[in-house]
Coordinates of C-alpha atoms in Angstrom, one line a residue:
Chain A
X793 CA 78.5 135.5 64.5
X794 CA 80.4 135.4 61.5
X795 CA 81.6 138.8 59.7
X796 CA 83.6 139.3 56.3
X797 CA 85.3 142.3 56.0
X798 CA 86.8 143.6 52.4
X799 CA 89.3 146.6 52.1
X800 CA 89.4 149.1 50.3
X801 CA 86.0 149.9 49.3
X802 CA 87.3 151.7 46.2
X803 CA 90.3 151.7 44.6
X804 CA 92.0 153.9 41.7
X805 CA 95.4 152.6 39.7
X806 CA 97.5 153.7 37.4
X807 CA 98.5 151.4 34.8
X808 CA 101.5 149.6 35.8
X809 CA 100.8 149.4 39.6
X810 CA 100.7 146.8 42.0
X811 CA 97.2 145.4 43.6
X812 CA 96.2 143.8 46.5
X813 CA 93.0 143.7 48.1
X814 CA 92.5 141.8 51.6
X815 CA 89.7 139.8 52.9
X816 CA 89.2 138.7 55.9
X817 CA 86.4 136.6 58.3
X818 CA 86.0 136.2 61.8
X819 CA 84.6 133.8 63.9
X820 CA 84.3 130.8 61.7
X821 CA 87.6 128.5 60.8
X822 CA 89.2 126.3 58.0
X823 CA 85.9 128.3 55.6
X824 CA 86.3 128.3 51.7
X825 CA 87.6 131.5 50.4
X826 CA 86.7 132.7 46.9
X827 CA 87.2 136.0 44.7
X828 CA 85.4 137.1 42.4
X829 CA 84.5 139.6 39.8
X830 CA 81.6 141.2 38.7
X831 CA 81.8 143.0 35.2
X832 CA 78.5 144.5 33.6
X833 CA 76.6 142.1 31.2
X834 CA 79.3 139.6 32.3
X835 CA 78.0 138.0 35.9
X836 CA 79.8 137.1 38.8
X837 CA 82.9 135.0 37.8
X838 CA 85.0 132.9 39.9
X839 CA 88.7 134.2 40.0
X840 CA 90.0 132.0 43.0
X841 CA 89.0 129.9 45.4
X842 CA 90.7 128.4 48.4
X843 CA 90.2 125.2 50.9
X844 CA 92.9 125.7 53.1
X845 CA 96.3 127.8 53.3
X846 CA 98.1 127.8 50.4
X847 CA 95.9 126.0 48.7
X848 CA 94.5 128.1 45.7
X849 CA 92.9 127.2 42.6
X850 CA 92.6 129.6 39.5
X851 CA 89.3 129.3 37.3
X852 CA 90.9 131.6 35.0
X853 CA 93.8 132.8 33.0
X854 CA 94.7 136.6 34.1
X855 CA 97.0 139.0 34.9
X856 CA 96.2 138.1 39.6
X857 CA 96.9 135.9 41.7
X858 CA 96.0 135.1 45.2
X859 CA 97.7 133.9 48.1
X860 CA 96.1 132.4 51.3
X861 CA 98.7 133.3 54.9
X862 CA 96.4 132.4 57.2
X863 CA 93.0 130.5 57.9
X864 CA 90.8 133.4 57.7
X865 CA 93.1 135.8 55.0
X866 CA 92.8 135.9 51.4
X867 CA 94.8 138.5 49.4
X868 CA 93.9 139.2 45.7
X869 CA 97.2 140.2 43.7
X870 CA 99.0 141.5 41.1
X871 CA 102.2 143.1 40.1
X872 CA 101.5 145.3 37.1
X873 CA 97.8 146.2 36.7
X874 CA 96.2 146.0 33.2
X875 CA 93.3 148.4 32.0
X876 CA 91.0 145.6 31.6
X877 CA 91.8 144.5 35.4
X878 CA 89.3 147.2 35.7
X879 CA 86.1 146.1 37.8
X880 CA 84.4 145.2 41.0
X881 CA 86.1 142.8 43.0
X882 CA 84.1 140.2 45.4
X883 CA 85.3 138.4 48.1
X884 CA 83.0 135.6 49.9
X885 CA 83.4 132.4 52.2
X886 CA 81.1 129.1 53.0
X887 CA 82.0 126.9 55.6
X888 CA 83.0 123.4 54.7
X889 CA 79.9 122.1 55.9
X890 CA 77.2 124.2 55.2
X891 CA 76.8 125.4 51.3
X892 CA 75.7 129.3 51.6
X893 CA 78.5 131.8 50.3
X894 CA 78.1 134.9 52.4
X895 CA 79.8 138.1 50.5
X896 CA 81.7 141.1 51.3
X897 CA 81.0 144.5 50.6
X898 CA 83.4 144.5 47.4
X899 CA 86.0 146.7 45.8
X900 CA 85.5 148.8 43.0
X901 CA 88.7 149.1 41.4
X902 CA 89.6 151.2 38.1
X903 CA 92.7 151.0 36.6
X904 CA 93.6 154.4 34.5
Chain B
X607 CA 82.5 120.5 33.5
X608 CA 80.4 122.8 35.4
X609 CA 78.2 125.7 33.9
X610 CA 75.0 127.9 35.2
X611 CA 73.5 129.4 32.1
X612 CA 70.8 132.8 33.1
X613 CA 69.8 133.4 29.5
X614 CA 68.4 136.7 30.2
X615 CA 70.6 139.3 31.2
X616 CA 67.2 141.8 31.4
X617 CA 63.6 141.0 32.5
X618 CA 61.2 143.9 32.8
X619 CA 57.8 142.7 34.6
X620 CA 54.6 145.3 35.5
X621 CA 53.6 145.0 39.4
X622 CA 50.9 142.5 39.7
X623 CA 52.2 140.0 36.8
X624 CA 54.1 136.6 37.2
X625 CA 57.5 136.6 36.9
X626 CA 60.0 133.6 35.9
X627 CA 63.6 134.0 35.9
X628 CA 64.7 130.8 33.9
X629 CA 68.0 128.9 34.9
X630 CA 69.7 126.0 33.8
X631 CA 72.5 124.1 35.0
X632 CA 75.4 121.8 33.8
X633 CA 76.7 119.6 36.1
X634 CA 78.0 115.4 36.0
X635 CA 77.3 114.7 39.9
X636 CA 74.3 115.8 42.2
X637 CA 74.7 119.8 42.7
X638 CA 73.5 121.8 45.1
X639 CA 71.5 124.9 43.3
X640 CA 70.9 128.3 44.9
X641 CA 69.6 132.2 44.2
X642 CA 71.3 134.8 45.0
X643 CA 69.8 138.6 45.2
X644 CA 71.7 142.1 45.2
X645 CA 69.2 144.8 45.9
X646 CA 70.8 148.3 44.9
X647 CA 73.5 149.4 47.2
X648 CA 73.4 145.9 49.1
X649 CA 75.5 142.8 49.5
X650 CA 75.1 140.5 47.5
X651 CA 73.2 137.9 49.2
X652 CA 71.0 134.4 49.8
X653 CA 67.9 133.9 48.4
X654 CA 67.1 130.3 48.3
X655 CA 68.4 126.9 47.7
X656 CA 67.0 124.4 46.2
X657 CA 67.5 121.8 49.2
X658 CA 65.4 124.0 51.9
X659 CA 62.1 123.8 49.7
X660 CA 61.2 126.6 51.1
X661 CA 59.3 130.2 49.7
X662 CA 61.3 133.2 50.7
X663 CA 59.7 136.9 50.2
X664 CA 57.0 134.8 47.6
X665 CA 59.5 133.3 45.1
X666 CA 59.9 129.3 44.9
X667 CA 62.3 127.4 42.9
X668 CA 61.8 123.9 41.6
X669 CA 65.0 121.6 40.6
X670 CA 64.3 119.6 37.8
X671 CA 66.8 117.3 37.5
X672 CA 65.2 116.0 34.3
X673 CA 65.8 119.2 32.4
X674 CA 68.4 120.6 34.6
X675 CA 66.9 123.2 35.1
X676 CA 66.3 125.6 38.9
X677 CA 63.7 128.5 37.2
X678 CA 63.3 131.4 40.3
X679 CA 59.5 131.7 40.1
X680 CA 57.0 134.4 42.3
X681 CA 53.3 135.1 41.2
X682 CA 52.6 138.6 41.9
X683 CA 55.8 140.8 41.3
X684 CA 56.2 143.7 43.9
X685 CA 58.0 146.7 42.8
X686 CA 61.0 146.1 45.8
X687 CA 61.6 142.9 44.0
X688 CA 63.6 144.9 41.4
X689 CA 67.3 143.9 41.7
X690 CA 70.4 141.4 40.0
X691 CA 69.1 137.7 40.5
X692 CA 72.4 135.0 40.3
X693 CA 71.7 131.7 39.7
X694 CA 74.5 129.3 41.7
X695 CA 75.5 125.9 41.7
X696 CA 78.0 124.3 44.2
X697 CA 79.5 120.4 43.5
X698 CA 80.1 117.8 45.6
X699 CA 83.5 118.0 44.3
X700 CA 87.0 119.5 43.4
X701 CA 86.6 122.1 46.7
X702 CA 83.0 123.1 46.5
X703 CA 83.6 125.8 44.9
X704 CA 80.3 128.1 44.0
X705 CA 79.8 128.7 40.5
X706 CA 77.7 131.9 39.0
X707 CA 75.8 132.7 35.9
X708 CA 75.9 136.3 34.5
X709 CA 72.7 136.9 36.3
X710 CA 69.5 138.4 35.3
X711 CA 68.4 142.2 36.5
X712 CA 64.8 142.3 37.2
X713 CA 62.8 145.3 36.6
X714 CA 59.4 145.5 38.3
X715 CA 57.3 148.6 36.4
X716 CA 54.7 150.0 38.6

């Protein structure tokens, strides 16, 4: 069966900092990658998503970025952390094929 | 461009009563529409899409292509029921990606 796996679970920054979350999934290949956040009153919103290695696409203007090494890896990234980079941090995948996004456990990362 | 609009961020339902968390969509091509649940202290998680046609835990959803529109609906609201409902559209286009509204947090009052 297929298993996401998101590390750390929490996260605390100083200003400054560098980030970089992994995600990972097993036993599925070539699945759609995506990060998200999740902000109070503000939803889940799509950060990144990716169809392949090195192929990213930004929804939105910030301070990360995201690379894609391998099939099944997707790093969320940045080199100086921002106060507002503040929140909880989602990674999911859907196979090409079928349309379900299955989630991982998130990050909750705060930036001080 | 595409857009899922929840335009309650807070719905507070007694146990018993019917409960209709309203969602509508933007979107040029033929989406395919889904709800998302996150129970407290859970993974965020499936609900049901549009295309299965199916009733999961009693709620339905009905795409109406008309008015764009994919409103979660259940009849009698149970008190587990409580948790963040995300409304979610993937295209047939530009990499599938999964698009989110800001989600709607049920409250069922016993």
């Amino acid at each position: 069966s297929q298993t996401i796996h998101q590390w750390p679970a929490t996260l605390v920054q100083p200003v400054g900092s560098p980030l970089s979350l992994e995600c990972t999934v097993e036993g599925t290949s070539n699945p759609n990658l995506y990060w998200y956040r999740q902000a109070a009153g503000r939803g889940l919103q799509l950060l990144f998503y990716s169809v392949g290695i090195g192929q990213i696409s930004s929804e939105v203007p910030q301070n990360l970025s995201a690379s894609r090494p391998q099939d099944r890896q997707f790093i969320l990234s940045s080199k100086k952390l921002l106060l507002s980079d503040s929140g909880f941090y989602l990674c999911a995948w859907s196979s090409q094929v079928n349309t379900e996004a299955f989630f991982g456990q998130g990050t909750r990362l705060t930036v001080v | 461009a595409q857009r899922v609009t929840q335009p309650e961020k807070l719905l507070s339902v007694f146990k018993g009563a019917p409960v209709e968390l309203k969602c509508n969509y933007s979107y040029s091509g033929s989406p395919e529409l889904f709800w998302y649940v996150q129970y407290s202290r859970q993974r965020l998680q499936l609900l049901l899409r549009h295309i299965s046609r199916e009733s999961i835990k009693g709620f339905t959803a009905d795409l109406n292509k008309g008015e764009t529109s994919f409103h979660l609906k259940k009849p009698f609201a149970q008190e587990e029921d409580s948790a963040m409902y995300y409304c979610a559209l993937k295209g047939n286009t530009g990499g599938f990606k999964t698009i989110f509204g800001a989600g709607t947090r049920l409250f069922v009052k016993a």
